PDB file of C-alpha atoms in Angstrom:
ATOM      1  CA  GLY A  22     -48.413  -2.465 -42.742  1.00 58.00           C
ATOM      2  CA  GLU A  23     -46.813  -0.352 -45.407  1.00 65.00           C
ATOM      3  CA  ASN A  24     -49.436   1.725 -47.166  1.00 81.00           C
ATOM      4  CA  VAL A  25     -53.200   2.025 -46.754  1.00 93.00           C
ATOM      5  CA  GLU A  26     -55.485   3.876 -49.148  1.00 95.00           C
ATOM      6  CA  GLN A  27     -58.916   4.878 -47.934  1.00 97.00           C
ATOM      7  CA  HIS A  28     -61.839   6.130 -50.006  1.00 97.00           C
ATOM      8  CA  PRO A  29     -63.791   8.298 -50.080  1.00 97.00           C
ATOM      9  CA  SER A  30     -62.226  11.117 -48.077  1.00 96.00           C
ATOM     10  CA  THR A  31     -65.660  12.652 -47.466  1.00 97.00           C
ATOM     11  CA  LEU A  32     -69.090  11.072 -47.628  1.00 98.00           C
ATOM     12  CA  SER A  33     -72.533  12.564 -47.096  1.00 98.00           C
ATOM     13  CA  VAL A  34     -75.446  10.203 -46.651  1.00 97.00           C
ATOM     14  CA  GLN A  35     -79.134  10.770 -46.019  1.00 98.00           C
ATOM     15  CA  GLU A  36     -80.257   9.523 -42.626  1.00 98.00           C
ATOM     16  CA  GLY A  37     -81.472   5.962 -42.907  1.00 97.00           C
ATOM     17  CA  ASP A  38     -79.387   5.159 -45.973  1.00 98.00           C
ATOM     18  CA  SER A  39     -76.221   3.030 -45.992  1.00 98.00           C
ATOM     19  CA  ALA A  40     -72.619   4.196 -46.018  1.00 98.00           C
ATOM     20  CA  VAL A  41     -69.657   2.250 -47.382  1.00 98.00           C
ATOM     21  CA  ILE A  42     -65.984   3.079 -46.876  1.00 98.00           C
ATOM     22  CA  LYS A  43     -63.230   1.115 -48.599  1.00 98.00           C
ATOM     23  CA  CYS A  44     -59.557   0.537 -47.884  1.00 98.00           C
ATOM     24  CA  THR A  45     -56.800  -1.150 -49.809  1.00 97.00           C
ATOM     25  CA  TYR A  46     -53.456  -2.202 -48.414  1.00 95.00           C
ATOM     26  CA  SER A  47     -50.162  -3.567 -49.683  1.00 92.00           C
ATOM     27  CA  ASP A  48     -48.668  -5.684 -46.886  1.00 89.00           C
ATOM     28  CA  SER A  49     -49.698  -9.293 -47.440  1.00 88.00           C
ATOM     29  CA  ALA A  50     -48.411 -10.198 -43.954  1.00 89.00           C
ATOM     30  CA  SER A  51     -51.140  -8.147 -42.254  1.00 91.00           C
ATOM     31  CA  ASN A  52     -53.663 -10.210 -40.331  1.00 91.00           C
ATOM     32  CA  TYR A  53     -55.625  -7.678 -38.329  1.00 93.00           C
ATOM     33  CA  PHE A  54     -57.974  -5.013 -39.730  1.00 95.00           C
ATOM     34  CA  PRO A  55     -59.729  -2.694 -37.261  1.00 96.00           C
ATOM     35  CA  TRP A  56     -61.987   0.282 -37.911  1.00 98.00           C
ATOM     36  CA  TYR A  57     -61.971   3.313 -35.631  1.00 97.00           C
ATOM     37  CA  LYS A  58     -64.448   6.165 -35.247  1.00 98.00           C
ATOM     38  CA  GLN A  59     -63.122   9.536 -34.141  1.00 97.00           C
ATOM     39  CA  GLU A  60     -65.317  12.464 -33.195  1.00 95.00           C
ATOM     40  CA  LEU A  61     -63.872  15.966 -33.248  1.00 90.00           C
ATOM     41  CA  GLY A  62     -61.212  16.414 -30.561  1.00 88.00           C
ATOM     42  CA  LYS A  63     -61.824  12.958 -29.138  1.00 92.00           C
ATOM     43  CA  ARG A  64     -59.939   9.685 -29.034  1.00 94.00           C
ATOM     44  CA  PRO A  65     -60.358   7.055 -31.785  1.00 95.00           C
ATOM     45  CA  GLN A  66     -62.844   4.399 -30.673  1.00 96.00           C
ATOM     46  CA  LEU A  67     -62.732   0.840 -32.014  1.00 95.00           C
ATOM     47  CA  ILE A  68     -66.057   0.029 -33.649  1.00 96.00           C
ATOM     48  CA  ILE A  69     -65.338  -3.291 -35.316  1.00 96.00           C
ATOM     49  CA  ASP A  70     -62.380  -5.409 -36.358  1.00 95.00           C
ATOM     50  CA  ILE A  71     -61.729  -8.488 -38.431  1.00 94.00           C
ATOM     51  CA  ARG A  72     -58.920 -10.990 -38.618  1.00 91.00           C
ATOM     52  CA  SER A  73     -57.569 -12.554 -41.765  1.00 85.00           C
ATOM     53  CA  ASN A  74     -59.160 -15.942 -41.227  1.00 84.00           C
ATOM     54  CA  VAL A  75     -62.638 -14.447 -41.584  1.00 84.00           C
ATOM     55  CA  GLY A  76     -64.242 -12.866 -44.655  1.00 91.00           C
ATOM     56  CA  GLU A  77     -67.072 -10.955 -43.016  1.00 95.00           C
ATOM     57  CA  LYS A  78     -68.147  -9.823 -39.582  1.00 95.00           C
ATOM     58  CA  LYS A  79     -71.287  -8.032 -38.462  1.00 96.00           C
ATOM     59  CA  ASP A  80     -72.267  -6.200 -35.308  1.00 95.00           C
ATOM     60  CA  GLN A  81     -75.784  -4.753 -35.434  1.00 96.00           C
ATOM     61  CA  ARG A  82     -75.727  -1.928 -38.048  1.00 97.00           C
ATOM     62  CA  ILE A  83     -72.009  -2.244 -38.722  1.00 98.00           C
ATOM     63  CA  ALA A  84     -70.308  -4.842 -40.885  1.00 98.00           C
ATOM     64  CA  VAL A  85     -66.826  -5.328 -42.273  1.00 98.00           C
ATOM     65  CA  THR A  86     -65.810  -7.436 -45.262  1.00 97.00           C
ATOM     66  CA  LEU A  87     -62.274  -8.561 -46.072  1.00 96.00           C
ATOM     67  CA  ASN A  88     -60.840  -9.803 -49.356  1.00 94.00           C
ATOM     68  CA  LYS A  89     -57.313 -10.866 -48.485  1.00 92.00           C
ATOM     69  CA  THR A  90     -56.495 -11.976 -52.016  1.00 92.00           C
ATOM     70  CA  ALA A  91     -57.319  -8.560 -53.437  1.00 93.00           C
ATOM     71  CA  LYS A  92     -55.996  -6.811 -50.299  1.00 94.00           C
ATOM     72  CA  HIS A  93     -59.038  -4.698 -49.623  1.00 94.00           C
ATOM     73  CA  PHE A  94     -61.582  -4.393 -46.840  1.00 97.00           C
ATOM     74  CA  SER A  95     -64.707  -2.331 -46.387  1.00 98.00           C
ATOM     75  CA  LEU A  96     -66.870  -0.872 -43.650  1.00 98.00           C
ATOM     76  CA  HIS A  97     -70.640  -0.924 -44.108  1.00 98.00           C
ATOM     77  CA  ILE A  98     -73.003   1.088 -41.934  1.00 98.00           C
ATOM     78  CA  THR A  99     -76.706   0.505 -42.480  1.00 98.00           C
ATOM     79  CA  GLU A 100     -79.690   2.585 -41.314  1.00 98.00           C
ATOM     80  CA  THR A 101     -77.398   5.521 -40.637  1.00 98.00           C
ATOM     81  CA  GLN A 102     -78.195   7.942 -37.828  1.00 97.00           C
ATOM     82  CA  PRO A 103     -76.965  11.498 -37.114  1.00 96.00           C
ATOM     83  CA  GLU A 104     -74.709  10.188 -34.331  1.00 96.00           C
ATOM     84  CA  ASP A 105     -72.814   8.175 -36.938  1.00 98.00           C
ATOM     85  CA  SER A 106     -71.328  11.462 -38.187  1.00 98.00           C
ATOM     86  CA  ALA A 107     -67.579  11.350 -37.464  1.00 98.00           C
ATOM     87  CA  VAL A 108     -64.246  10.575 -39.082  1.00 97.00           C
ATOM     88  CA  TYR A 109     -63.644   6.883 -39.693  1.00 98.00           C
ATOM     89  CA  PHE A 110     -60.191   5.323 -40.005  1.00 97.00           C
ATOM     90  CA  CYS A 111     -59.333   1.890 -41.273  1.00 97.00           C
ATOM     91  CA  ALA A 112     -56.098   0.287 -40.134  1.00 96.00           C
ATOM     92  CA  GLU A 113     -54.118  -2.823 -40.924  1.00 94.00           C
ATOM     93  CA  GLY A 114     -51.177  -4.691 -39.490  1.00 91.00           C
ATOM     94  CA  ASN A 115     -50.455  -7.132 -36.740  1.00 87.00           C
ATOM     95  CA  GLU A 116     -49.132  -5.704 -33.494  1.00 84.00           C
ATOM     96  CA  LYS A 117     -48.217  -2.429 -35.203  1.00 90.00           C
ATOM     97  CA  LEU A 118     -50.940  -0.695 -37.212  1.00 93.00           C
ATOM     98  CA  THR A 119     -50.883   1.534 -40.254  1.00 94.00           C
ATOM     99  CA  PHE A 120     -53.874   3.830 -40.504  1.00 95.00           C
ATOM    100  CA  GLY A 121     -55.780   4.970 -43.542  1.00 96.00           C
ATOM    101  CA  THR A 122     -56.209   8.641 -44.371  1.00 95.00           C
ATOM    102  CA  GLY A 123     -59.703   8.838 -42.902  1.00 96.00           C
ATOM    103  CA  THR A 124     -63.246   9.400 -44.175  1.00 97.00           C
ATOM    104  CA  ARG A 125     -65.364  12.251 -42.887  1.00 97.00           C
ATOM    105  CA  LEU A 126     -68.904  10.874 -42.783  1.00 98.00           C
ATOM    106  CA  THR A 127     -71.801  13.303 -42.500  1.00 98.00           C
ATOM    107  CA  ILE A 128     -75.326  12.022 -41.962  1.00 98.00           C
ATOM    108  CA  ILE A 129     -77.930  14.445 -43.269  1.00 96.00           C
ATOM    109  CA  PRO A 130     -81.098  14.466 -41.124  1.00 93.00           C
TER     110      PRO A 130
ATOM    111  CA  GLY B  16     -62.731  -2.538 -19.488  1.00 71.00           C
ATOM    112  CA  ALA B  17     -59.611  -1.491 -21.453  1.00 87.00           C
ATOM    113  CA  VAL B  18     -59.495   2.149 -20.378  1.00 93.00           C
ATOM    114  CA  VAL B  19     -56.501   4.310 -21.224  1.00 96.00           C
ATOM    115  CA  SER B  20     -55.911   7.724 -19.694  1.00 97.00           C
ATOM    116  CA  GLN B  21     -53.557  10.452 -20.793  1.00 97.00           C
ATOM    117  CA  HIS B  22     -52.305  13.493 -18.940  1.00 97.00           C
ATOM    118  CA  PRO B  23     -52.269  16.400 -19.449  1.00 97.00           C
ATOM    119  CA  SER B  24     -55.135  16.888 -21.892  1.00 97.00           C
ATOM    120  CA  ARG B  25     -53.637  20.114 -23.153  1.00 97.00           C
ATOM    121  CA  VAL B  26     -50.445  22.028 -22.517  1.00 97.00           C
ATOM    122  CA  ILE B  27     -49.033  25.343 -23.657  1.00 97.00           C
ATOM    123  CA  CYS B  28     -45.309  25.866 -23.268  1.00 96.00           C
ATOM    124  CA  LYS B  29     -42.575  28.218 -24.348  1.00 96.00           C
ATOM    125  CA  SER B  30     -40.144  27.302 -27.092  1.00 97.00           C
ATOM    126  CA  GLY B  31     -37.100  25.507 -25.715  1.00 97.00           C
ATOM    127  CA  THR B  32     -38.802  23.870 -22.753  1.00 97.00           C
ATOM    128  CA  SER B  33     -39.520  20.164 -22.321  1.00 97.00           C
ATOM    129  CA  VAL B  34     -42.955  18.650 -21.909  1.00 97.00           C
ATOM    130  CA  LYS B  35     -43.824  15.246 -20.456  1.00 97.00           C
ATOM    131  CA  ILE B  36     -47.002  13.392 -21.397  1.00 98.00           C
ATOM    132  CA  GLU B  37     -48.186  10.374 -19.430  1.00 97.00           C
ATOM    133  CA  CYS B  38     -50.186   7.444 -20.758  1.00 96.00           C
ATOM    134  CA  ARG B  39     -51.749   4.967 -18.337  1.00 96.00           C
ATOM    135  CA  SER B  40     -53.719   1.777 -18.787  1.00 94.00           C
ATOM    136  CA  LEU B  41     -56.191   1.848 -15.907  1.00 94.00           C
ATOM    137  CA  ASP B  42     -57.660  -1.628 -15.836  1.00 91.00           C
ATOM    138  CA  PHE B  43     -55.295  -3.862 -17.751  1.00 90.00           C
ATOM    139  CA  GLN B  44     -51.614  -4.555 -18.161  1.00 90.00           C
ATOM    140  CA  ALA B  45     -50.313  -2.938 -21.321  1.00 90.00           C
ATOM    141  CA  THR B  46     -47.505  -5.047 -22.692  1.00 88.00           C
ATOM    142  CA  THR B  47     -47.167  -2.642 -25.603  1.00 92.00           C
ATOM    143  CA  MET B  48     -47.845   1.075 -25.864  1.00 95.00           C
ATOM    144  CA  PHE B  49     -47.830   3.194 -28.987  1.00 96.00           C
ATOM    145  CA  TRP B  50     -47.375   6.917 -29.453  1.00 97.00           C
ATOM    146  CA  TYR B  51     -49.026   8.703 -32.359  1.00 97.00           C
ATOM    147  CA  ARG B  52     -49.074  12.235 -33.651  1.00 96.00           C
ATOM    148  CA  GLN B  53     -52.100  13.656 -35.408  1.00 94.00           C
ATOM    149  CA  PHE B  54     -52.236  16.900 -37.361  1.00 90.00           C
ATOM    150  CA  PRO B  55     -55.583  18.700 -37.881  1.00 88.00           C
ATOM    151  CA  LYS B  56     -57.855  16.743 -40.208  1.00 86.00           C
ATOM    152  CA  LYS B  57     -55.138  14.170 -40.832  1.00 90.00           C
ATOM    153  CA  SER B  58     -54.536  10.560 -39.987  1.00 93.00           C
ATOM    154  CA  LEU B  59     -52.654   9.065 -37.068  1.00 94.00           C
ATOM    155  CA  MET B  60     -48.922   8.813 -37.650  1.00 94.00           C
ATOM    156  CA  LEU B  61     -47.117   6.255 -35.540  1.00 95.00           C
ATOM    157  CA  MET B  62     -44.087   7.733 -33.811  1.00 96.00           C
ATOM    158  CA  ALA B  63     -42.839   4.814 -31.743  1.00 96.00           C
ATOM    159  CA  THR B  64     -43.692   1.493 -30.154  1.00 94.00           C
ATOM    160  CA  SER B  65     -42.654   0.690 -26.620  1.00 92.00           C
ATOM    161  CA  ASN B  66     -42.661  -2.555 -24.686  1.00 88.00           C
ATOM    162  CA  GLU B  67     -42.416  -2.614 -20.926  1.00 82.00           C
ATOM    163  CA  GLY B  68     -38.839  -2.655 -19.715  1.00 80.00           C
ATOM    164  CA  SER B  69     -37.200  -2.252 -23.103  1.00 83.00           C
ATOM    165  CA  LYS B  70     -36.178   0.591 -25.386  1.00 87.00           C
ATOM    166  CA  ALA B  71     -38.752   2.079 -27.699  1.00 92.00           C
ATOM    167  CA  THR B  72     -38.695   1.368 -31.415  1.00 94.00           C
ATOM    168  CA  TYR B  73     -38.978   4.593 -33.370  1.00 96.00           C
ATOM    169  CA  GLU B  74     -40.487   5.002 -36.825  1.00 95.00           C
ATOM    170  CA  GLN B  75     -38.376   6.334 -39.637  1.00 94.00           C
ATOM    171  CA  GLY B  76     -37.955  10.093 -39.437  1.00 93.00           C
ATOM    172  CA  VAL B  77     -38.785  10.374 -35.734  1.00 95.00           C
ATOM    173  CA  GLU B  78     -35.900  11.744 -33.678  1.00 94.00           C
ATOM    174  CA  LYS B  79     -35.427   9.541 -30.636  1.00 93.00           C
ATOM    175  CA  ASP B  80     -33.397  12.207 -28.816  1.00 94.00           C
ATOM    176  CA  LYS B  81     -36.197  14.704 -29.252  1.00 96.00           C
ATOM    177  CA  PHE B  82     -39.088  12.408 -28.366  1.00 97.00           C
ATOM    178  CA  LEU B  83     -37.985  10.423 -25.331  1.00 96.00           C
ATOM    179  CA  ILE B  84     -40.171   7.449 -24.495  1.00 94.00           C
ATOM    180  CA  ASN B  85     -40.081   5.500 -21.266  1.00 91.00           C
ATOM    181  CA  HIS B  86     -42.229   2.443 -20.539  1.00 88.00           C
ATOM    182  CA  ALA B  87     -41.264   1.780 -16.946  1.00 82.00           C
ATOM    183  CA  SER B  88     -44.199  -0.398 -15.927  1.00 89.00           C
ATOM    184  CA  LEU B  89     -47.044  -2.400 -17.434  1.00 90.00           C
ATOM    185  CA  THR B  90     -49.436   0.482 -16.839  1.00 93.00           C
ATOM    186  CA  LEU B  91     -47.412   3.606 -17.612  1.00 94.00           C
ATOM    187  CA  SER B  92     -45.554   5.045 -20.574  1.00 94.00           C
ATOM    188  CA  THR B  93     -44.280   8.605 -20.880  1.00 95.00           C
ATOM    189  CA  LEU B  94     -43.403  10.733 -23.885  1.00 97.00           C
ATOM    190  CA  THR B  95     -41.120  13.710 -23.292  1.00 97.00           C
ATOM    191  CA  VAL B  96     -40.854  16.312 -26.015  1.00 97.00           C
ATOM    192  CA  THR B  97     -37.448  17.865 -25.393  1.00 97.00           C
ATOM    193  CA  SER B  98     -36.544  21.437 -26.345  1.00 96.00           C
ATOM    194  CA  ALA B  99     -39.965  21.931 -27.883  1.00 96.00           C
ATOM    195  CA  HIS B 100     -40.387  24.225 -30.879  1.00 96.00           C
ATOM    196  CA  PRO B 101     -43.541  25.592 -32.552  1.00 96.00           C
ATOM    197  CA  GLU B 102     -43.392  22.883 -35.217  1.00 95.00           C
ATOM    198  CA  ASP B 103     -43.845  20.294 -32.439  1.00 96.00           C
ATOM    199  CA  SER B 104     -47.321  21.672 -31.776  1.00 96.00           C
ATOM    200  CA  SER B 105     -49.735  18.836 -32.446  1.00 95.00           C
ATOM    201  CA  PHE B 106     -52.193  16.351 -30.985  1.00 96.00           C
ATOM    202  CA  TYR B 107     -50.314  13.457 -29.384  1.00 97.00           C
ATOM    203  CA  ILE B 108     -52.258  10.246 -28.702  1.00 97.00           C
ATOM    204  CA  CYS B 109     -51.121   7.068 -27.025  1.00 97.00           C
ATOM    205  CA  SER B 110     -52.634   3.629 -27.316  1.00 96.00           C
ATOM    206  CA  ALA B 111     -52.121   0.427 -25.392  1.00 94.00           C
ATOM    207  CA  SER B 112     -52.577  -3.247 -26.062  1.00 91.00           C
ATOM    208  CA  GLY B 113     -52.305  -6.257 -23.807  1.00 86.00           C
ATOM    209  CA  ARG B 114     -52.654 -10.021 -24.048  1.00 72.00           C
ATOM    210  CA  ALA B 115     -55.531 -10.050 -21.578  1.00 65.00           C
ATOM    211  CA  VAL B 116     -57.539  -7.578 -23.675  1.00 61.00           C
ATOM    212  CA  ARG B 117     -57.853  -9.066 -27.172  1.00 66.00           C
ATOM    213  CA  GLY B 118     -54.188  -9.230 -28.064  1.00 68.00           C
ATOM    214  CA  GLU B 119     -53.427  -6.833 -30.876  1.00 81.00           C
ATOM    215  CA  THR B 120     -56.381  -4.496 -30.312  1.00 90.00           C
ATOM    216  CA  GLN B 121     -55.201  -0.987 -29.491  1.00 94.00           C
ATOM    217  CA  TYR B 122     -57.143   1.143 -27.018  1.00 94.00           C
ATOM    218  CA  PHE B 123     -56.530   4.852 -27.287  1.00 96.00           C
ATOM    219  CA  GLY B 124     -56.038   7.545 -24.704  1.00 97.00           C
ATOM    220  CA  PRO B 125     -57.927  10.851 -25.026  1.00 96.00           C
ATOM    221  CA  GLY B 126     -54.911  12.672 -26.453  1.00 96.00           C
ATOM    222  CA  THR B 127     -52.800  15.662 -25.458  1.00 97.00           C
ATOM    223  CA  ARG B 128     -52.944  18.891 -27.398  1.00 96.00           C
ATOM    224  CA  LEU B 129     -49.537  20.567 -27.302  1.00 97.00           C
ATOM    225  CA  LEU B 130     -49.064  24.197 -28.272  1.00 97.00           C
ATOM    226  CA  VAL B 131     -45.529  25.554 -28.321  1.00 97.00           C
ATOM    227  CA  LEU B 132     -45.262  29.325 -28.406  1.00 96.00           C
TER     228      LEU B 132
END
């Protein structure tokens, strides 16, 4: 990857509502797009990923969509819970990853 | 599965000394290991990529003589910060990937917080 933009940088959502985080990238050769969740002082944890031959993937409350033509992908979290509060990073690449700038998600009880 | 450990978790050292950080894949063979640096409230910046038995590939702007990386086996990579200075203080995180564990997926270690006085 070369450059990844991630928006928003901070997001506050009422518990139970949905949260959406978006990323755009520039390297058309990228085929792998993971999302990581990082809690304060902890390691990044993979929560979902998608490969370029698929447009959407869902795992319970989490879904990711990919538009390879427009070079953007999004993370969707539904029915948010307080434990979803963390910093989320998108990434893109193949073997080597370039990470987005991160989104601090706060779920308001 | 796919557990990565890192040691030490935190280290405080005097300016001018060298510090070694170990990264281990505990239950899989890591054909590739990555070293990242993360500043407070910032993203992960890739420092270098290492494949077992070969020299590491460093990202632009990363001094290879200052950040020595060794990937001697399929389960261990080390990062040595040589002649550390206060500006080297940071959170260093490794990750590992392997063909037997979903190919390009990177699994992260818990990180090492380095403070250089």
